[in-house]
CSV table of C-alpha atoms in Angstrom, one decimal:
chain,number,residue,atom,x,y,z
M,1296,MET,CA,-0.1,15.6,-18.9
M,1297,THR,CA,0.4,11.1,-17.9
M,1298,ILE,CA,-1.8,10.0,-16.1
M,1299,LEU,CA,0.4,7.3,-13.4
M,1300,ASP,CA,-1.7,4.7,-14.5
M,1301,GLY,CA,-2.3,2.3,-11.4
M,1302,LYS,CA,-4.3,0.3,-13.9
M,1303,LYS,CA,-2.0,-1.0,-16.6
M,1304,VAL,CA,1.3,-0.9,-14.3
M,1305,SER,CA,-1.0,-3.7,-11.1
M,1306,ASN,CA,-1.8,-5.5,-14.1
M,1307,ASP,CA,1.4,-5.7,-15.6
M,1308,ILE,CA,2.9,-6.8,-12.2
M,1309,LYS,CA,0.3,-9.6,-11.6
M,1310,ASN,CA,1.1,-10.8,-15.2
M,1311,GLU,CA,5.4,-10.5,-14.4
M,1312,ILE,CA,4.4,-12.9,-11.2
M,1313,ALA,CA,2.1,-15.4,-13.0
M,1314,ALA,CA,4.8,-16.1,-15.1
M,1315,GLU,CA,6.9,-16.1,-12.5
M,1316,VAL,CA,4.6,-18.9,-10.3
M,1317,GLN,CA,4.7,-21.3,-13.9
M,1318,LYS,CA,8.1,-21.3,-13.5
M,1319,ILE,CA,8.1,-22.3,-9.3
M,1320,LYS,CA,5.4,-25.1,-11.2
M,1321,ASP,CA,6.5,-26.6,-13.9
M,1322,LYS,CA,9.9,-27.5,-11.2
M,1323,GLY,CA,6.9,-29.1,-9.7
M,1324,GLU,CA,8.1,-26.9,-6.5
M,1325,LYS,CA,5.6,-25.2,-4.3
M,1326,VAL,CA,3.6,-22.2,-4.8
M,1327,PRO,CA,3.0,-18.7,-2.5
M,1328,HIS,CA,0.8,-18.7,-0.3
M,1329,LEU,CA,-0.3,-15.8,1.6
M,1330,ALA,CA,-3.1,-15.9,4.5
M,1331,ALA,CA,-5.2,-12.6,5.4
M,1332,ILE,CA,-6.9,-12.5,8.8
M,1333,ILE,CA,-10.2,-10.4,8.8
M,1334,VAL,CA,-12.0,-10.2,12.0
M,1335,GLY,CA,-15.5,-8.4,11.5
M,1336,ASN,CA,-17.7,-7.6,9.3
M,1337,ASP,CA,-16.5,-4.7,7.5
M,1338,GLY,CA,-18.3,-3.8,4.2
M,1339,ALA,CA,-14.9,-2.2,2.7
M,1340,SER,CA,-12.2,-4.7,4.5
M,1341,LEU,CA,-15.0,-7.3,3.5
M,1342,THR,CA,-14.1,-5.7,-0.3
M,1343,TYR,CA,-10.5,-5.0,0.2
M,1344,VAL,CA,-10.0,-8.7,1.3
M,1345,GLY,CA,-12.4,-10.7,-1.1
M,1346,SER,CA,-10.1,-8.6,-3.6
M,1347,LYS,CA,-6.9,-9.9,-2.0
M,1348,VAL,CA,-8.3,-13.4,-2.9
M,1349,LYS,CA,-9.6,-12.8,-6.3
M,1350,ALA,CA,-5.6,-11.2,-7.6
M,1351,CYS,CA,-3.9,-14.9,-5.7
M,1352,GLU,CA,-6.2,-16.3,-8.4
M,1353,ARG,CA,-5.2,-14.4,-10.8
M,1354,VAL,CA,-1.2,-15.3,-10.3
M,1355,GLY,CA,-1.6,-18.6,-9.7
M,1356,PHE,CA,-1.1,-18.4,-5.4
M,1357,GLU,CA,-2.6,-20.5,-3.1
M,1358,SER,CA,-4.9,-18.2,-0.6
M,1359,THR,CA,-6.2,-19.2,3.2
M,1360,LEU,CA,-9.0,-16.5,4.2
M,1361,VAL,CA,-9.3,-16.6,8.4
M,1362,GLN,CA,-13.2,-14.8,9.2
M,1363,MET,CA,-13.3,-14.2,12.7
M,1364,SER,CA,-16.5,-12.7,14.3
M,1365,ASN,CA,-16.9,-9.7,15.4
M,1366,THR,CA,-17.1,-10.4,19.3
M,1367,THR,CA,-13.0,-12.1,18.8
M,1368,SER,CA,-10.6,-11.9,22.2
M,1369,GLU,CA,-7.4,-10.7,21.3
M,1370,ILE,CA,-6.2,-14.0,23.3
M,1371,GLU,CA,-8.0,-15.4,20.5
M,1372,LEU,CA,-6.8,-13.2,17.3
M,1373,LEU,CA,-2.9,-13.7,18.9
M,1374,GLU,CA,-3.6,-17.5,19.1
M,1375,LYS,CA,-4.4,-17.4,15.9
M,1376,ILE,CA,-1.3,-15.5,14.8
M,1377,LYS,CA,1.0,-18.2,16.4
M,1378,GLU,CA,-0.9,-20.9,14.2
M,1379,LEU,CA,0.2,-19.1,11.0
M,1380,ASN,CA,3.8,-18.0,12.5
M,1381,GLU,CA,4.8,-22.0,13.0
M,1382,ASN,CA,2.3,-22.7,9.6
M,1383,PRO,CA,5.8,-24.2,7.2
M,1384,GLU,CA,3.0,-23.8,4.5
M,1385,ILE,CA,1.8,-20.2,4.8
M,1386,ASP,CA,4.7,-18.0,3.4
M,1387,GLY,CA,3.3,-14.4,3.7
M,1388,PHE,CA,-0.7,-13.1,6.2
M,1389,ILE,CA,-1.8,-9.5,6.8
M,1390,VAL,CA,-4.1,-8.7,9.5
M,1391,GLN,CA,-6.9,-6.9,7.8
M,1392,LEU,CA,-7.0,-3.0,9.6
M,1393,PRO,CA,-8.8,-1.8,11.2
M,1394,LEU,CA,-9.1,-3.7,14.3
M,1395,PRO,CA,-13.2,-4.5,16.9
M,1396,PRO,CA,-12.4,-2.0,19.8
M,1397,GLN,CA,-11.2,-4.8,21.9
M,1398,ILE,CA,-8.4,-5.7,20.2
M,1399,ASN,CA,-5.0,-3.7,20.6
M,1400,GLU,CA,-4.0,-2.8,17.2
M,1401,GLN,CA,-0.3,-2.7,18.1
M,1402,LYS,CA,0.2,-5.7,19.7
M,1403,ILE,CA,-1.4,-7.2,17.2
M,1404,LEU,CA,0.8,-6.4,14.7
M,1405,LEU,CA,3.8,-7.4,17.1
M,1406,ALA,CA,2.8,-10.8,17.4
M,1407,VAL,CA,3.2,-11.6,13.6
M,1408,ASN,CA,6.4,-13.1,12.6
M,1409,PRO,CA,8.5,-10.1,11.1
M,1410,ASP,CA,9.1,-12.8,7.5
M,1411,LYS,CA,6.3,-14.1,7.6
M,1412,ASP,CA,4.7,-9.4,7.9
M,1413,VAL,CA,3.7,-8.9,4.2
M,1414,ASP,CA,2.0,-6.2,4.8
M,1415,GLY,CA,5.5,-4.6,6.1
M,1416,PHE,CA,3.9,-3.3,9.4
M,1417,HIS,CA,5.7,-5.0,12.2
M,1418,PRO,CA,8.7,-2.6,13.3
M,1419,THR,CA,11.1,-5.2,12.4
M,1420,ASN,CA,10.6,-4.8,9.4
M,1421,PHE,CA,10.0,-0.1,9.5
M,1422,GLY,CA,13.4,0.0,11.2
M,1423,LYS,CA,15.3,-2.4,7.9
M,1424,MET,CA,13.6,0.2,5.5
M,1425,ALA,CA,14.7,3.5,7.3
M,1426,LEU,CA,17.9,1.6,7.4
M,1427,ASP,CA,18.2,0.7,3.5
M,1428,MET,CA,18.2,-3.1,4.4
M,1429,SER,CA,16.8,-5.7,2.8
M,1430,THR,CA,12.6,-6.0,4.0
M,1431,PHE,CA,9.3,-5.9,3.1
M,1432,ILE,CA,8.0,-2.6,2.3
M,1433,PRO,CA,4.3,-2.2,3.0
M,1434,ALA,CA,2.5,-2.6,-0.1
M,1435,THR,CA,1.1,1.5,-0.8
M,1436,PRO,CA,4.4,2.4,-0.5
M,1437,PHE,CA,5.9,0.1,-2.4
M,1438,GLY,CA,3.6,1.0,-5.3
M,1439,ILE,CA,4.1,4.9,-5.5
M,1440,LEU,CA,8.0,3.3,-5.5
M,1441,GLU,CA,6.5,0.9,-8.4
M,1442,LEU,CA,4.6,3.4,-10.6
M,1443,LEU,CA,7.5,6.2,-10.3
M,1444,ASP,CA,10.1,3.7,-11.4
M,1445,ARG,CA,8.0,2.4,-14.2
M,1446,TYR,CA,7.1,5.2,-15.9
M,1447,GLY,CA,10.5,7.5,-14.9
M,1448,VAL,CA,9.5,10.1,-13.0
M,1449,GLU,CA,12.8,12.5,-12.6
M,1450,THR,CA,13.7,12.2,-7.8
M,1451,LYS,CA,16.9,13.1,-7.4
M,1452,GLY,CA,17.4,16.4,-6.3
M,1453,LYS,CA,13.6,17.1,-6.7
M,1454,HIS,CA,11.7,18.9,-4.0
M,1455,THR,CA,9.2,15.7,-2.1
M,1456,VAL,CA,6.4,16.6,0.1
M,1457,VAL,CA,4.2,14.0,1.1
M,1458,ILE,CA,0.4,15.5,3.2
M,1459,GLY,CA,0.2,13.4,6.3
M,1460,ARG,CA,1.6,10.8,8.8
M,1461,SER,CA,0.4,8.0,9.0
M,1462,HIS,CA,2.6,5.0,10.6
M,1463,ILE,CA,0.8,2.8,7.2
M,1464,VAL,CA,1.5,5.9,4.5
M,1465,GLY,CA,3.2,8.8,4.5
M,1466,ARG,CA,5.4,7.7,7.1
M,1467,PRO,CA,6.8,5.1,5.1
M,1468,MET,CA,6.9,7.2,2.2
M,1469,SER,CA,8.7,10.7,3.6
M,1470,ILE,CA,11.6,7.9,4.7
M,1471,LEU,CA,11.8,6.1,1.1
M,1472,MET,CA,11.6,9.0,-0.9
M,1473,GLY,CA,15.3,10.2,0.7
M,1474,ARG,CA,16.8,7.5,1.3
M,1475,LYS,CA,19.4,6.5,-1.6
M,1476,GLY,CA,18.9,5.2,-5.0
M,1477,PHE,CA,15.6,5.7,-7.1
M,1478,PRO,CA,13.6,6.7,-7.5
M,1479,GLY,CA,14.3,8.2,-4.4
M,1480,ASN,CA,17.5,10.8,-3.7
M,1481,SER,CA,15.0,13.9,-3.2
M,1482,THR,CA,14.9,16.4,-0.8
M,1483,VAL,CA,11.4,15.1,1.4
M,1484,THR,CA,8.2,17.7,3.7
M,1485,LEU,CA,6.4,15.6,5.8
M,1486,THR,CA,3.7,18.1,6.7
M,1487,HIS,CA,0.3,17.4,8.8
M,1488,SER,CA,-2.4,18.9,10.6
M,1489,HIS,CA,-0.2,20.7,12.8
M,1490,THR,CA,1.6,22.5,9.9
M,1491,LYS,CA,1.9,26.2,9.3
M,1492,ASN,CA,1.4,27.3,5.7
M,1493,ILE,CA,0.7,23.9,4.5
M,1494,THR,CA,0.3,25.8,0.5
M,1495,GLN,CA,3.6,27.9,0.9
M,1496,ILE,CA,4.9,24.4,1.5
M,1497,THR,CA,3.0,22.4,-1.2
M,1498,SER,CA,3.3,25.5,-3.6
M,1499,GLN,CA,7.5,24.5,-4.3
M,1500,ALA,CA,7.2,20.6,-4.0
M,1501,ASP,CA,7.9,18.9,-8.3
M,1502,ILE,CA,6.4,15.7,-6.3
M,1503,ILE,CA,2.9,15.8,-3.8
M,1504,ILE,CA,2.0,12.9,-2.0
M,1505,SER,CA,-1.1,13.4,-0.4
M,1506,ALA,CA,-2.8,10.8,2.0
M,1507,LEU,CA,-4.3,12.7,4.1
M,1508,GLY,CA,-8.4,11.3,3.0
M,1509,VAL,CA,-10.0,14.7,3.1
M,1510,PRO,CA,-11.3,14.4,0.0
M,1511,ASN,CA,-11.0,16.9,-2.4
M,1512,PHE,CA,-8.5,18.7,-0.3
M,1513,LEU,CA,-5.4,19.5,-3.0
M,1514,LYS,CA,-6.3,22.6,-4.9
M,1515,ALA,CA,-5.1,24.0,-7.6
M,1516,GLU,CA,-3.6,27.3,-6.4
M,1517,MET,CA,-1.8,25.2,-4.1
M,1518,VAL,CA,0.5,22.8,-6.7
M,1519,LYS,CA,3.1,24.6,-9.2
M,1520,ASP,CA,2.8,24.1,-12.7
M,1521,ASP,CA,4.4,20.4,-14.1
M,1522,ALA,CA,4.3,19.1,-10.8
M,1523,VAL,CA,4.4,15.3,-9.3
M,1524,ILE,CA,1.4,14.8,-7.8
M,1525,VAL,CA,0.2,11.4,-6.5
M,1526,ASP,CA,-3.0,10.8,-5.1
M,1527,VAL,CA,-2.9,8.0,-2.3
M,1528,GLY,CA,-6.5,8.5,-0.9
M,1529,ILE,CA,-8.9,7.3,-0.9
M,1530,THR,CA,-13.1,8.2,0.2
M,1531,ARG,CA,-16.3,7.6,-0.1
M,1532,VAL,CA,-18.7,10.7,-0.9
M,1533,ILE,CA,-22.1,10.4,-1.0
M,1534,ASP,CA,-23.8,11.1,-4.9
M,1535,GLU,CA,-27.4,10.2,-5.2
M,1536,THR,CA,-26.7,10.4,-9.2
M,1537,ARG,CA,-24.5,6.7,-9.3
M,1538,PRO,CA,-26.5,3.8,-9.5
M,1539,ARG,CA,-24.6,2.9,-5.5
M,1540,GLY,CA,-25.2,6.5,-4.2
M,1541,TYR,CA,-21.6,7.2,-4.2
M,1542,ARG,CA,-18.0,7.7,-5.4
M,1543,ILE,CA,-15.2,7.9,-4.7
M,1544,VAL,CA,-12.6,10.6,-4.8
M,1545,GLY,CA,-9.6,11.3,-3.6
M,1546,ASP,CA,-7.9,13.9,-1.9
M,1547,VAL,CA,-6.9,15.4,-5.0
M,1548,ASP,CA,-8.6,18.4,-7.1
M,1549,PHE,CA,-8.8,16.2,-9.5
M,1550,ALA,CA,-9.9,18.4,-12.8
M,1551,ASN,CA,-7.7,21.2,-11.7
M,1552,VAL,CA,-4.6,20.2,-10.0
M,1553,SER,CA,-4.6,17.3,-13.7
M,1554,GLN,CA,-4.1,21.0,-15.7
M,1555,LYS,CA,-1.5,21.9,-13.9
M,1556,ALA,CA,0.6,18.9,-13.0
M,1557,SER,CA,2.6,16.9,-15.5
M,1558,TYR,CA,1.8,13.6,-14.5
M,1559,ILE,CA,-0.8,12.5,-11.3
M,1560,THR,CA,-2.0,9.5,-10.4
M,1561,PRO,CA,-6.9,9.3,-10.7
M,1562,VAL,CA,-8.8,8.0,-8.1
M,1563,PRO,CA,-9.3,4.6,-8.6
M,1564,GLY,CA,-6.9,3.1,-10.6
M,1565,GLY,CA,-3.9,4.9,-9.6
M,1566,VAL,CA,-2.3,3.8,-6.4
M,1567,GLY,CA,-5.1,1.2,-5.1
M,1568,PRO,CA,-4.8,-0.9,-7.2
M,1569,MET,CA,-0.2,-1.4,-6.9
M,1570,THR,CA,-1.0,-1.9,-3.3
M,1571,ILE,CA,-2.6,-5.3,-4.5
M,1572,ALA,CA,-0.3,-6.1,-6.9
M,1573,MET,CA,2.9,-5.1,-4.3
M,1574,LEU,CA,1.8,-7.1,-1.7
M,1575,LEU,CA,1.5,-10.1,-4.2
M,1576,LYS,CA,5.1,-9.5,-4.9
M,1577,ASN,CA,6.1,-9.1,-0.7
M,1578,THR,CA,4.8,-12.5,-0.4
M,1579,LEU,CA,6.2,-14.8,-3.6
M,1580,LEU,CA,9.7,-12.3,-1.9
M,1581,ALA,CA,8.7,-14.4,0.9
M,1582,ARG,CA,8.5,-17.6,-0.8
M,1583,GLU,CA,11.9,-17.0,-2.0
M,1584,ARG,CA,13.6,-16.1,1.9
M,1585,HIS,CA,12.5,-19.4,2.3
M,1586,ASN,CA,13.2,-21.9,0.2
M,1587,ILE,CA,16.4,-20.1,0.5
């Protein structure tokens, strides 16, 4: 069994990006600039955005963090997005989700300029991805592809089962794993909350990508020997024995499933670190596009 070590691979990618940024600096050109908008004070979102800012510092990017109050109106947020869309200094930006209830998420995602949408959530970018055109791939699916690629995990002709159909992970993953090329060329089954006999389906899978958000959902009896397991789930579970009072667990019963898997991602330290690394990679790509 091989651990798909997202922490190590993400560090490798950050080092590669830092080397690219150094070349840009040596030429006296503008370095990539990533901005993030966060509305409200959701703890998990603040931590996540903070780690994005730190990652920008590490690779030599400029970064801008726009913090807006929980009472921000939709109009105010749309104004801020317009400002970033029109600012030539900003190569890419993200609007951290979730947003407060008074704001329509879809309207906000549509307002982001697709050329600066480094999260890859805009319908223009999603459509291009579905048609195998060059675009920004959402950071978490992009990170999973990169992990499979760097570990040389064979995907051609394999049966991939995706658990969960979110627009951010499950649905794009099902499209990407079925596309021509590597990683891809697999036969994909997309499962979700209404899927019947899910164990019957997962136990036939060569590759399982679980993005459900249900702790320890995938058990050893649901997995065949030598399957490749990618765990996207990340849930805080109360644990009084830990200093913070909780522990982070994934969708996969790691202790038991890892006994049968050929490759598996840990939680934490698997897919999570890859997401930020690929967001940086998308920002570097955005800067290159704007400089053509």
